[in-house]
Amino acid sequence: MNSTFQNNTKKKRIAPRAPPIGSTGAIGWLRQNLFSNIFNSLLTLICIYGLILIIPAGIDWVFLSSQFTGDNRFACQNTGACWAWIDQRTGQFLFGFYPEQERWRPFLAFLLLIPALAPWLFDRVPAQKYLRIFSVVYPVIATILLVGGFGLPNVASDKFGGFMLNLIVGLSGIVLSLPVGVLLALGRRSRLPLVKWVCIGFIEIVRGVPLITLLFVSNILLPIFLPPDATLDSVVRVIIMVTAFASAYMAEVIRGGLQAIPSGQYEAAKAMGLNYFQSMRLVILPQALRISIPGIVNTFIGLFKDTTLVIVIGLFDILGIANAMVANPDWLGLSTETYVFVASFFFVICFSMSRYSMWLERRLGTKGSTGWSS
Amino acid sequence: MLSIKARDLWLNPRSRGLFFQLLVLLSLASFLAFISANTIANLQKAGLTTGFDFLSNQAFFDINQRLISFSSQSSFGRALVVGLLNTVLVSSLGIIAATIIGFLAGMLRLSKNWLVSRIVTTYVEVTRNVPLLLQIIFWWATFTSLPRVRDSIEIFEVFFLNNRGLRGPSPIFEQSFFWVALVFLVGMFATFAVSHWSRRRQMETGKTLPVFPIGFLLLVFLPVMLFWGLDEPLAWELPKRTRFNFIGGINITPELLALWVALATYTGAFISEIVRAGILSVSVGQTEAAQSLGLRNKQTMRLVILPQAFRVIIPPLTSQYLNLTKNSSLAVAIGYQDLVSIGGTILNQSGHALEIVAIWMAVYLSLSLATSAYMNWYNKRISLVER
């Protein structure tokens, strides 16, 4: 009896009615996201009008009406962009004045960078252990490849330039600033007042002044600070100052990581009988550095963008080469094209790195902000 | 016997700490001694003297962009002041513009309109991921390749954009303008007092005052009426076009314009992220609680959401302002004569590198220390007081 009653109700159950047309699917999405009220609809229409003005004209300028071949700007008679210089100048944009027959060396160094970095940035990389050993020797290999030695002809550092210089300064700055930053961060949290205040002083002074003034220091003051007969290569000087600059920011990132480690870890390490250095090396730092990786990547993005400042002290990085080309009579007045080209390099690299750091943040459940200056 | 004593000292945390600090002190002192000995030797070799006396020497260069009078007869010291004022000028212009852009973009990015939030996201990502120096140079190249003076782009027939910058009308204040300003200032204080008093009265009696209409009357209505009543207290001098250039009005140089636009859009993108994070940090429960207390939407925003969002927004916002000020030093790349650029010129002319670098660092450091002092004070003031 009871069961028939249930069966009856079941039979009579009406399937849910389909939502009204216009609240689902493409139309529903449009209504909800673009035309939810009068103000929004107006805004959408204005945006669409603006995009119609910009996008076709932009595509036309970049691709359709542009010219890709020619010897100088007079060859470009079109209304669009003039990309003719790319063919001749890409080598310079990438490698500066590095001798042409030797350019495979920086290129190889760049390729080897990928297996050197991968085991630190990603978790499941094949042969991770061996790659980590490789990445420790990588700086030596890269230096030999770039500078010369072991049968390779020497290349003076004033030939370094273009995007290669940005990569060299940025990468060495970040890698060298890592150990310095760890020491500064530990020092800032030290119980010894002198150590603490020396570290705080260094960090705050460096973070308080613009990088440009530090680069002037590298160019003008470092030679004065060194013994009278000693000379230091200009690229090395820049790397020293960039490292000093980055290590102050790195110290703050790592301090954030250290603070995020629960005090139970410190106490556990102490209870195990480890001394300060052992507990840092074996317990605290491995965890703190791991959660600092997003912050370190963000620091690198900031530093990498700031490597363009080396033009102020007369080095020719990719922006320096661009400036030189814009001033070249053959290509005078192609500033928009040139700077868009250079900007796209930085955008691709920095954007993908920032996505990587966001992905990592989500996975680690941490925030990786650095308060980087630019 | 001695070895046991040394071992005891080593095992005692206090004496061990002293030992490490002594080590740090010694190495720091020897490092500084090494550097200063080298510096003295190098300066002697180059025949240079140290000291800040050179600041009173005559500067044999001119400065186009200046807020106070300066000629090539003026001193190096005055040149540095001109540079400092230029840094302050571009920083304050940049901070105002970046704040407006940042807040607008931050709120638009949270808009329910998909298209608008996408467009703003594109702006933020592009400006954040391209070096600022590149953007400054790009804008400078764009502004200097504008049409010549003869073919200036007119904006409302008042502003003229050409390769020498943006020329607009300059205000001429008559004496009667003083009274308008005075009335406005008095009105400001009065409004402040009224709102303070009304809040106290509300706390005590629960009665509210129409603060907004009173403020409107004092701050807008009275000054505007006085402005109309007086005989033209403020006039505008329009730029006049001559054959080769304009006369009259104010001209903003392409350098200042480029630096301003680049700093404002770049920092604006960072500020928009801060604003977005700040608004998102206020939990939905707060809105719901405010609504269930019977607050209207506007009140919810003003009394509940914004005060909490600002607690999150203000500290990183101040550090962005500081960053903008520091980044204004990139002016040197396009020849805007700020503190660093003029300092560089003096450095080349006089050779007093140590002193110039010291002045640079002192100025930027005091700025950043003042900012962090403000931030600490603010954090203390707004930090949650739990009952």
PDB file of C-alpha atoms in Angstrom, chain A residues 220-221 224, chain B residues 43 47-55 57 76 343-360:
ATOM      1  CA  ILE A 220      82.402  56.080 -10.204  1.00  0.00           C
ATOM      2  CA  LEU A 221      82.977  55.086  -6.600  1.00  0.00           C
ATOM      3  CA  ILE A 224      87.949  54.857  -5.962  1.00  0.00           C
TER       4      ILE A 224
ATOM      5  CA  LEU B  43      91.886  60.996  -4.348  1.00  0.00           C
ATOM      6  CA  GLY B  47      94.590  65.603  -6.892  1.00  0.00           C
ATOM      7  CA  LEU B  48      91.016  65.903  -5.613  1.00  0.00           C
ATOM      8  CA  THR B  49      89.892  67.402  -2.341  1.00  0.00           C
ATOM      9  CA  THR B  50      86.853  66.400  -0.336  1.00  0.00           C
ATOM     10  CA  GLY B  51      84.289  68.526   1.447  1.00  0.00           C
ATOM     11  CA  PHE B  52      81.083  70.312   0.586  1.00  0.00           C
ATOM     12  CA  ASP B  53      82.674  73.720  -0.116  1.00  0.00           C
ATOM     13  CA  PHE B  54      82.299  73.220  -3.863  1.00  0.00           C
ATOM     14  CA  LEU B  55      78.525  73.631  -3.510  1.00  0.00           C
ATOM     15  CA  ASN B  57      81.019  77.398  -6.637  1.00  0.00           C
ATOM     16  CA  PHE B  76      76.048  74.201  -7.563  1.00  0.00           C
ATOM     17  CA  GLY B 343      73.867  65.744  -9.539  1.00  0.00           C
ATOM     18  CA  GLY B 344      75.411  63.795 -12.420  1.00  0.00           C
ATOM     19  CA  THR B 345      76.157  67.005 -14.290  1.00  0.00           C
ATOM     20  CA  ILE B 346      77.792  68.553 -11.228  1.00  0.00           C
ATOM     21  CA  LEU B 347      79.721  65.340 -10.651  1.00  0.00           C
ATOM     22  CA  ASN B 348      81.152  65.505 -14.151  1.00  0.00           C
ATOM     23  CA  GLN B 349      82.037  69.177 -13.823  1.00  0.00           C
ATOM     24  CA  SER B 350      83.518  69.210 -10.343  1.00  0.00           C
ATOM     25  CA  GLY B 351      84.655  65.626  -9.824  1.00  0.00           C
ATOM     26  CA  HIS B 352      83.228  65.524  -6.300  1.00  0.00           C
ATOM     27  CA  ALA B 353      81.780  62.032  -6.697  1.00  0.00           C
ATOM     28  CA  LEU B 354      81.743  61.051  -3.033  1.00  0.00           C
ATOM     29  CA  GLU B 355      79.876  64.163  -1.959  1.00  0.00           C
ATOM     30  CA  ILE B 356      77.261  63.998  -4.731  1.00  0.00           C
ATOM     31  CA  VAL B 357      76.538  60.326  -4.075  1.00  0.00           C
ATOM     32  CA  ALA B 358      76.269  61.126  -0.360  1.00  0.00           C
ATOM     33  CA  ILE B 359      73.739  63.892  -1.097  1.00  0.00           C
ATOM     34  CA  TRP B 360      71.693  61.572  -3.325  1.00  0.00           C
TER      35      TRP B 360
END
